Coordinates of C-alpha atoms and ligand atoms in Angstrom, one line a residue:
X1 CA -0.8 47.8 65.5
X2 CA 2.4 47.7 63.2
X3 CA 2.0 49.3 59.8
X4 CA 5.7 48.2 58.8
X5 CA 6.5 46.1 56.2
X6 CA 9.1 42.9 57.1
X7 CA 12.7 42.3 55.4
X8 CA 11.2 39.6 53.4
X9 CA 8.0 42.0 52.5
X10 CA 10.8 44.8 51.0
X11 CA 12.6 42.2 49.3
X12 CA 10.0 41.4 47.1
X13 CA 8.3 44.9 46.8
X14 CA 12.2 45.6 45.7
X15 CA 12.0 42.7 42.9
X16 CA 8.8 43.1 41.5
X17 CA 9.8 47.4 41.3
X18 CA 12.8 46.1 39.4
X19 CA 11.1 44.2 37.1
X20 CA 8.2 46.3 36.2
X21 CA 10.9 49.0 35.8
X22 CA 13.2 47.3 33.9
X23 CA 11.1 44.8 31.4
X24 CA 8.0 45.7 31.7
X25 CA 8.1 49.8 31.0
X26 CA 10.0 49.4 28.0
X27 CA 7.3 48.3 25.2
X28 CA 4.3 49.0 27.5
X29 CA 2.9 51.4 24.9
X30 CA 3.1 49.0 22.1
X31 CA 1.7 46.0 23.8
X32 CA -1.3 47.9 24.2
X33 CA -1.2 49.1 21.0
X34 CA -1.0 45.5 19.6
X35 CA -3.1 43.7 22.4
X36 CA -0.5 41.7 22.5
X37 CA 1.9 40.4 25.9
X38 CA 4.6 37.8 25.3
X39 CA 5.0 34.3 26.4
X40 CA 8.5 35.3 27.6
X41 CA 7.5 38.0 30.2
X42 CA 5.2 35.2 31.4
X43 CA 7.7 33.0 32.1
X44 CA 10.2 35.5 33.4
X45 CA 7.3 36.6 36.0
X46 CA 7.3 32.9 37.1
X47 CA 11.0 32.5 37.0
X48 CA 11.0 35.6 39.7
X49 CA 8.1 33.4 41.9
X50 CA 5.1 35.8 41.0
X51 CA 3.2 33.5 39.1
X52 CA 2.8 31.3 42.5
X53 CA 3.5 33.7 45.4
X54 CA 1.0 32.8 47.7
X55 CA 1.4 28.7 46.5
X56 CA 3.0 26.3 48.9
X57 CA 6.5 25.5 48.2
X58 CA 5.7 21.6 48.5
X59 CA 3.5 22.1 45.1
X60 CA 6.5 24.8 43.5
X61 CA 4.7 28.2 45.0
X62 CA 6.9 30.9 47.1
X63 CA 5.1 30.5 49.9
X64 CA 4.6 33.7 50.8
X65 CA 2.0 35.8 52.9
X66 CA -1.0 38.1 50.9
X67 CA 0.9 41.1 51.8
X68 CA 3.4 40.0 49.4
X69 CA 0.7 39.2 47.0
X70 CA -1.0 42.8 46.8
X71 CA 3.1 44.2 46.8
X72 CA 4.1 43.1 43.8
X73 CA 0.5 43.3 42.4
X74 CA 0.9 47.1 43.3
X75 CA 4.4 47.4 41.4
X76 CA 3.1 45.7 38.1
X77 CA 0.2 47.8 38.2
X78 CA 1.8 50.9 38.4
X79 CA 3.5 49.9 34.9
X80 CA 1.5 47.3 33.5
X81 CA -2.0 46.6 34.4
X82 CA -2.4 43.7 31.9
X83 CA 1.0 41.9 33.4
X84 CA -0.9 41.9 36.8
X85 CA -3.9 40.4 35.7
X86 CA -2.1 37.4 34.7
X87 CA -0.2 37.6 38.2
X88 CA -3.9 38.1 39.8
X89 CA -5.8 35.2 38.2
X90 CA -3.8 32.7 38.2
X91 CA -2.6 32.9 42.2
X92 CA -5.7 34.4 43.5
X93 CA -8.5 32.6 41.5
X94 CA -7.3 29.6 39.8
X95 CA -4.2 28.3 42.0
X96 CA -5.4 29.2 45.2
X97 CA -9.2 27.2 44.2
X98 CA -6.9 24.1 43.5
X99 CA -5.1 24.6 46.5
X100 CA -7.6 25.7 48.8
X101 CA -10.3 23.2 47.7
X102 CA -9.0 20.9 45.4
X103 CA -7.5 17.1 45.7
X104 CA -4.1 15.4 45.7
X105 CA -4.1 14.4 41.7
X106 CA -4.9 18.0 41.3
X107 CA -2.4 19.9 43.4
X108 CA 0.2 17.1 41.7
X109 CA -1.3 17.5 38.2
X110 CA -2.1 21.4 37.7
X111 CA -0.9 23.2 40.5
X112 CA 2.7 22.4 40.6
X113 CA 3.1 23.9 37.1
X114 CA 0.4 26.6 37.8
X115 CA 2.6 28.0 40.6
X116 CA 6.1 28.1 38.7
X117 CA 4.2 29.9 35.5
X118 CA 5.1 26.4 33.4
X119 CA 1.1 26.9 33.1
X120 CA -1.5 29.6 32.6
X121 CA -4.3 29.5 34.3
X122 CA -8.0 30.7 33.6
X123 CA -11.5 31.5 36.0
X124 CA -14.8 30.6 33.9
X125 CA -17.4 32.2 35.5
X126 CA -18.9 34.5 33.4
X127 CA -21.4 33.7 31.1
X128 CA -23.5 35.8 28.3
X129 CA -26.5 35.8 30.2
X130 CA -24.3 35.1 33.6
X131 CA -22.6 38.0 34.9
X132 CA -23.3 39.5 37.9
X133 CA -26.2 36.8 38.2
X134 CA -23.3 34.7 38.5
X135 CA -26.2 31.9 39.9
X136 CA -28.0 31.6 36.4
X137 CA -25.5 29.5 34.3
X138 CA -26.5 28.2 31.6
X139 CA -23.2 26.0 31.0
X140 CA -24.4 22.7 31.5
X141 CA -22.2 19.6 32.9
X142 CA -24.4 15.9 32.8
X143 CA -22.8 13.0 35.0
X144 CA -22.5 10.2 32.4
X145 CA -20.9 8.1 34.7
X146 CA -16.9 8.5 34.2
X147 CA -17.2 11.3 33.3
X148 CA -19.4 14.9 32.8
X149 CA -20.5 15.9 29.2
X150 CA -19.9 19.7 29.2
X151 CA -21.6 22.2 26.7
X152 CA -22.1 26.2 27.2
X153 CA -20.8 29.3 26.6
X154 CA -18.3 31.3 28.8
X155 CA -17.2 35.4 28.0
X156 CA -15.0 37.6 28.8
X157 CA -12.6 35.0 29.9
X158 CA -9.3 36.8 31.0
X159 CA -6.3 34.6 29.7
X160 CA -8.6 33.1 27.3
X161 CA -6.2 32.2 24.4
X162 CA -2.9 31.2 26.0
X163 CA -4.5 29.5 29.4
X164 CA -3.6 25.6 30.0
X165 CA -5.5 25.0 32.7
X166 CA -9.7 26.3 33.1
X167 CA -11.3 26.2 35.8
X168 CA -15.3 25.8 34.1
X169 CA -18.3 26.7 36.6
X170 CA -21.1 24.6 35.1
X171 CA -24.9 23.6 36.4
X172 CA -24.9 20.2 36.6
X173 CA -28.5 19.9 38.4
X174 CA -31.1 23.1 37.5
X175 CA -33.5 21.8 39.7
X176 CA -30.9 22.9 42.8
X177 CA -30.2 26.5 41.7
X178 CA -26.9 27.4 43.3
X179 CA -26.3 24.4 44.8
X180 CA -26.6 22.2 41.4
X181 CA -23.4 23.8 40.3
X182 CA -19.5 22.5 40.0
X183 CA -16.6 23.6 39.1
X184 CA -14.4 21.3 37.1
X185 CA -11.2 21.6 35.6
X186 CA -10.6 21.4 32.0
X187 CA -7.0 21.4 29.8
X188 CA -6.5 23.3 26.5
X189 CA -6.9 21.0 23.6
X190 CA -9.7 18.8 25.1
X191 CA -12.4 17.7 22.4
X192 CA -14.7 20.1 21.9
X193 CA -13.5 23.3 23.8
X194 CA -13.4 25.8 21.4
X195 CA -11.3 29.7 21.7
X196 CA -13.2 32.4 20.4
X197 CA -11.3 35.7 19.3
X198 CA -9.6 37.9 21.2
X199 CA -11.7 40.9 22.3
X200 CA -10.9 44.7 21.2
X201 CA -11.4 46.4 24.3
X202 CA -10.5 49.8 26.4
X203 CA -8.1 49.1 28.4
X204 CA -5.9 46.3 29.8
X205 CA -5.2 45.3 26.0
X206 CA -2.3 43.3 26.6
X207 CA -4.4 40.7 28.4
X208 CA -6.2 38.5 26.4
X209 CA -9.9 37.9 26.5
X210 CA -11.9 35.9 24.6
X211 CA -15.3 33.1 24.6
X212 CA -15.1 30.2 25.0
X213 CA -17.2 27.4 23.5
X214 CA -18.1 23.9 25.0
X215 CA -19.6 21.6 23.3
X216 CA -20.2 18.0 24.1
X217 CA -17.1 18.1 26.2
X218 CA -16.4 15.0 28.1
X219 CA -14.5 15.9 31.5
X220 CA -13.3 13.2 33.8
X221 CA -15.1 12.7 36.9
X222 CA -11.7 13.4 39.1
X223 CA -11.2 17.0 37.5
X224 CA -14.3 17.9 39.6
X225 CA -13.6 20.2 42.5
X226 CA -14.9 19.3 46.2
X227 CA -18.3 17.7 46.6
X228 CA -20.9 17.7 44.5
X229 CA -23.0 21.4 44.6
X230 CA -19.9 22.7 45.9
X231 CA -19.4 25.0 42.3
X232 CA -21.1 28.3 43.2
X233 CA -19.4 28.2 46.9
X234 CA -16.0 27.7 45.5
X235 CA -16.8 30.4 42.7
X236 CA -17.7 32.9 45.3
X237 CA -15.1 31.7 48.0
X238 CA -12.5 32.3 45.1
X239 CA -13.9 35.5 43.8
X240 CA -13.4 36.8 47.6
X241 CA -9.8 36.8 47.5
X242 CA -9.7 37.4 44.1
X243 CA -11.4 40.9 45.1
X244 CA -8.2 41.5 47.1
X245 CA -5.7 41.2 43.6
X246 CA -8.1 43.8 41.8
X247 CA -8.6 46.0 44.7
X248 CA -4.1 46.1 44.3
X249 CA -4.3 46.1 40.8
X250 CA -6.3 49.5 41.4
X251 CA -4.3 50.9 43.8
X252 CA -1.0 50.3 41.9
X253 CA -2.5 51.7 39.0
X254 CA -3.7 55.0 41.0
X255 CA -0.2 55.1 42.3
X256 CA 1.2 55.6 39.4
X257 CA -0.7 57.7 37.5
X258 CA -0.2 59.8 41.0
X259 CA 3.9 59.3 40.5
X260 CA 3.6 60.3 36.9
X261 CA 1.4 63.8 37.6
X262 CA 3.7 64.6 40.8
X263 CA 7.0 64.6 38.5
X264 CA 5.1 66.2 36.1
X265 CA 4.3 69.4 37.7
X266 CA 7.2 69.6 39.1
X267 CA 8.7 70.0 35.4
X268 CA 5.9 71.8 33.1
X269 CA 6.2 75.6 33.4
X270 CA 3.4 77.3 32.9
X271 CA 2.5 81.8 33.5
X272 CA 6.3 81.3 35.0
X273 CA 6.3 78.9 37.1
X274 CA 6.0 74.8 37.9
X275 CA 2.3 74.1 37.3
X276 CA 3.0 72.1 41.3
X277 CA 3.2 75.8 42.6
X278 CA -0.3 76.6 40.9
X279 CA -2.5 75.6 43.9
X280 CA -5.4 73.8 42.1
X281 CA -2.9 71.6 40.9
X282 CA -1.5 71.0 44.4
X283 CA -4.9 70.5 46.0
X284 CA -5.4 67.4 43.0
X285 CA -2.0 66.2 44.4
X286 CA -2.6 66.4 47.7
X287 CA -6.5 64.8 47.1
X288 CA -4.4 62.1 45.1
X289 CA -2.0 61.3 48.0
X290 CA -4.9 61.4 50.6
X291 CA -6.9 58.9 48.6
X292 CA -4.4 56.5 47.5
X293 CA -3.1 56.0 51.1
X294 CA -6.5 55.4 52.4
X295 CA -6.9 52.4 49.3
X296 CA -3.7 51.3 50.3
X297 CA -5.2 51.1 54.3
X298 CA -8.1 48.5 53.0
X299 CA -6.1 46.9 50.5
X300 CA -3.6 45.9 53.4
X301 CA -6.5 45.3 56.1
X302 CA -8.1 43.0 52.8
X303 CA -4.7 41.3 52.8
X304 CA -4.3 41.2 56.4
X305 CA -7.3 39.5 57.5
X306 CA -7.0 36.5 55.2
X307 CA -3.2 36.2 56.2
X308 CA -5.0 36.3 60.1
X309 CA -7.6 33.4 58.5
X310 CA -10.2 36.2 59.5
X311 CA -13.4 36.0 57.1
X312 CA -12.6 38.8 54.4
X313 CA -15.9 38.8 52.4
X314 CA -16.0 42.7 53.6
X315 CA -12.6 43.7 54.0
X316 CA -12.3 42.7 49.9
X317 CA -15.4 44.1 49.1
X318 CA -14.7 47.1 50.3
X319 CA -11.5 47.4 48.9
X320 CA -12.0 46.7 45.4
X321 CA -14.9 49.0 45.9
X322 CA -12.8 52.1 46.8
X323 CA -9.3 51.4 45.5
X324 CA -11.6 51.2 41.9
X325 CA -13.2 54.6 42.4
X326 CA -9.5 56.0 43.5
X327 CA -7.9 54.7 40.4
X328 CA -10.8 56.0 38.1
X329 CA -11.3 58.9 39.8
X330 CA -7.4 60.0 40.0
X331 CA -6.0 58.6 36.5
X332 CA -8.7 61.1 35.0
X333 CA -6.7 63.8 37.1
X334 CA -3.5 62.4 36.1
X335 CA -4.6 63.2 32.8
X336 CA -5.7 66.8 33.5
X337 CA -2.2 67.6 35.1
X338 CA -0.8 66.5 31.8
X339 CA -3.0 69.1 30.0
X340 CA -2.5 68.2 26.1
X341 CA 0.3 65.4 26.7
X342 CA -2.1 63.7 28.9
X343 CA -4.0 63.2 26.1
X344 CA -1.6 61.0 24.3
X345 CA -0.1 57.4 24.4
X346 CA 4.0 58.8 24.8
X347 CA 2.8 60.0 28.7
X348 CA 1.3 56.8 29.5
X349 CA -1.5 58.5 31.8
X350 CA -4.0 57.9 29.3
X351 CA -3.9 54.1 29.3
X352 CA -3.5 54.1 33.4
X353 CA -7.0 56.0 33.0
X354 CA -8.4 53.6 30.2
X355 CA -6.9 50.2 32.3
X356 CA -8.5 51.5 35.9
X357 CA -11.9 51.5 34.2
X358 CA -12.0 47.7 34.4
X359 CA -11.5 47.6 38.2
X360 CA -14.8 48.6 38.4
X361 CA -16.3 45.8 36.4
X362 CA -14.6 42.6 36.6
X363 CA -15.0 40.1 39.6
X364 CA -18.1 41.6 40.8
X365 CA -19.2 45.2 39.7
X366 CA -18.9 48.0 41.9
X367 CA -23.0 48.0 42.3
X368 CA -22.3 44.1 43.4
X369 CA -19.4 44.8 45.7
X370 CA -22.1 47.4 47.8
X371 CA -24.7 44.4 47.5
X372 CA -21.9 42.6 49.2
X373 CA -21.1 45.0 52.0
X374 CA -24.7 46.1 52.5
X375 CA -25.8 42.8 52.6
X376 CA -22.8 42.0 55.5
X377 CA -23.4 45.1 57.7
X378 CA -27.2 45.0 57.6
X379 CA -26.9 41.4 58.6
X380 CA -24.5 42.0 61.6
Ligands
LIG1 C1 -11.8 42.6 30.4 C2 -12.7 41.7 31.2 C3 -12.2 40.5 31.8 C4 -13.0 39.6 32.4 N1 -12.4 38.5 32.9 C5 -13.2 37.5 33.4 C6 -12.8 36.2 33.8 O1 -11.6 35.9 33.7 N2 -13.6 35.3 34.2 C7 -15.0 35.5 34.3 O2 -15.7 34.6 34.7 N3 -15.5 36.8 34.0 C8 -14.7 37.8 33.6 N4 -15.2 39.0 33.2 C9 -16.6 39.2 33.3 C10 -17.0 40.2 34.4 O3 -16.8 39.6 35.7 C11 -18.4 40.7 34.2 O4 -18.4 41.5 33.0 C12 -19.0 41.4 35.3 O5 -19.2 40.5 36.4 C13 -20.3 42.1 35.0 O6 -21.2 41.2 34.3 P1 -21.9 41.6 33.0 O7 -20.9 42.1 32.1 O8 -22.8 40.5 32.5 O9 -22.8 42.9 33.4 P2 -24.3 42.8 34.0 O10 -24.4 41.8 35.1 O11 -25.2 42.7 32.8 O12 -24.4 44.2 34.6 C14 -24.7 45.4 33.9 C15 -24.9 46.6 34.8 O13 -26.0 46.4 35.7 C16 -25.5 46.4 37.1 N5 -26.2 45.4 37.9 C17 -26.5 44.1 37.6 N6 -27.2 43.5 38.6 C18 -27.4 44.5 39.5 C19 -28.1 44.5 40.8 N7 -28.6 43.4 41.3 N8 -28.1 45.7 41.4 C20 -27.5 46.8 40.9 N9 -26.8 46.8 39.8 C21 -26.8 45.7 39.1 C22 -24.0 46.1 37.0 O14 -23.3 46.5 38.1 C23 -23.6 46.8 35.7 O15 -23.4 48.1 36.0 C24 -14.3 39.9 32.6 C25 -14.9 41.1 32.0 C26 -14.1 41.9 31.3 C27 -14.7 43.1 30.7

């Protein structure tokens, strides 16, 4: 076994540190404030080959492995939680489905720009009756011949508003439950797609989430992804690696809500001395450090085994699921080793805590991720 990270591997741990340091620290606390992140970070993130890491280079991606992936993932994180959820659905959800799974015209088309951040993508599962029952859409897509006549409801669609590219999971035949679904690919501006407003929400504010309304939407028969009933596969064949980008985004935001109480203690005085020499404090730091390093053990293994083409349903599974508890769990320590400045925005511990709660929600639940690995072990 060799736990070491390659030249390459450092390289763009290095970069993406950098960056996060250097542009995406300043003005954290006010894009949060203002749910707002700008066009140009988006742009400089593709400019530094995040946007496409894991991407060919024939189609414009860096071609690099899923180690690299949950590296720089870990380093946004630690800053910026709604920078790496851009990074994390558009490589591990919408440009690896195209690439993975879709055709030619649509590697040429939307994958090309997809990979060098030119475009945004967006994942449209969810639906308001259609979460973790993920098999119950109520979207509907009817083959008129050229073309599919789209109408539905998605929420809670992360890059919602300043997507280009949607990938829409839609029934197309009710009769044959999960395998009367498809996924198609739909462009911003098509008639009839409709952005709802931006949600308010807890944490990861800079990220934008909205609905999204369909109604008699007329997609073209070639932006239909793989066979026909191959929709709730690809959704769940996606959502598996996608696990693998949130179980990072956890563990980079543990980490550095972790770096943030260490330095901390090591400066707050309190009965005459650091707080770090008051052992209660030390045990948190020590639990901390424990913890994170056994998230960043599955994360890796998660990362691993699909670089190895080994099935990784589990190994992601069980990632998100523990890297999610970690971050929520230890960001509400982070806090307590702040005492009162935890408690405000200048520290930044309190928005790591308010961001990590969503690792536990979004692409699959923690309740679905042990559905997941219960279902797996019991079965082997
Ligand atoms: C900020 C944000 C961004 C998101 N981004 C996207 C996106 O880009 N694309 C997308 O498609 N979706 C997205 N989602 C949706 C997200 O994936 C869903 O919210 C999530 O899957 C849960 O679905 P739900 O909200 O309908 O909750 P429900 O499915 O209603 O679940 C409610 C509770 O019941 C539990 N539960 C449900 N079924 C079971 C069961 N069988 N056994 C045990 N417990 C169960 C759940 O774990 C949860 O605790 C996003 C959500 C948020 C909040």
């Amino acid at each position: 076994m060799d736990f070491s990270l390659t030249e390459e591997h450092i390289i763009i741990q290095d970069t993406a540190r950098d960056f996060a340091q250097n542009e995406l620290l300043p003005g954290v606390i006010e894009r949060d404030e203002n749910q707002h992140f700008p066009d140009a970070l988006v742009k400089k993130m593709g400019e530094l080959g995040f946007m496409g890491i894991m991407v060919d280079p024939k189609y414009g991606g860096s071609g690099m492995d899923t180690i690299s992936y949950v590296l720089i993932m870990e380093e946004l994180s630690k800053v910026d939680a709604s920078a790496s959820v851009i990074v994390s659905v558009n490589n591990s959800l919408v440009s690896y489905g195209i690439e993975a799974y879709g055709n030619d015209m649509q590697k040429q088309k939307y994958l090309t720009k997809l990979a060098t951040g030119e475009f945004v993508g967006a994942f449209c599962l969810s639906e308001p009756e259609a979460g973790s029952d993920a098999t119950s859409q109520k979207t509907s897509a009817i083959d008129k011949g050229d073309y599919y006549l789209l109408n539905g409801t998605k929420n809670w669609i992360t890059n919602g508003g300043r997507a280009d590219v949607y990938l829409v999971i839609s029934q197309t035949d009710k009769e044959k439950g999960s395998h009367g679904i498809n996924a198609f690919i739909l462009e911003k501006g098509m008639e009839g797609f409709h952005i709802g407003p931006k949600e308010n929400k807890l944490g990861i504010r800079g990220s934008d989430t909205h609905t999204l309304q369909f109604n008699d939407v007329k997609v073209p028969k070639e932006n239909r992804i793989g066979e026909d009933g191959f929709g709730f596969r690809f959704a769940m064949k996606t959502l598996s690696g996608g696990r693998i980008g949130i179980a990072s985004q956890a563990l980079g935001i543990a980490q550095g809500a972790y770096e943030l109480a260490l330095k901390y203690s090591k400066e707050r005085k309190t009965f005459g001395t650091e707080i770090s020499n008051h052992q209660s404090i030390a045990f948190k730091l020590a639990d901390m450090y424990t913890d994170i390093s056994a998230a960043r053990h599955l994360v890796m293994k998660a990362a691993w085994d699909k670089d190895q083409g080994n099935n990784y349903d589990i190994s992601s599974a069980t990632a998100k699921l523990y890297a999610s508890k970690v971050a929520m769990e230890h960001t509400v320590e982070a806090v307590q080793i702040h005492g009162g400045n935890g408690f405000v925005k200048d520290y930044h511990v309190e928005r790591l805590m308010r961001d990590a709660k969503i690792t536990q929600i979004y692409e699959g639940t923690s309740e679905i991720q042990k559905i997941v690995i219960s279902r797996s072990i019991l079965r082997d």
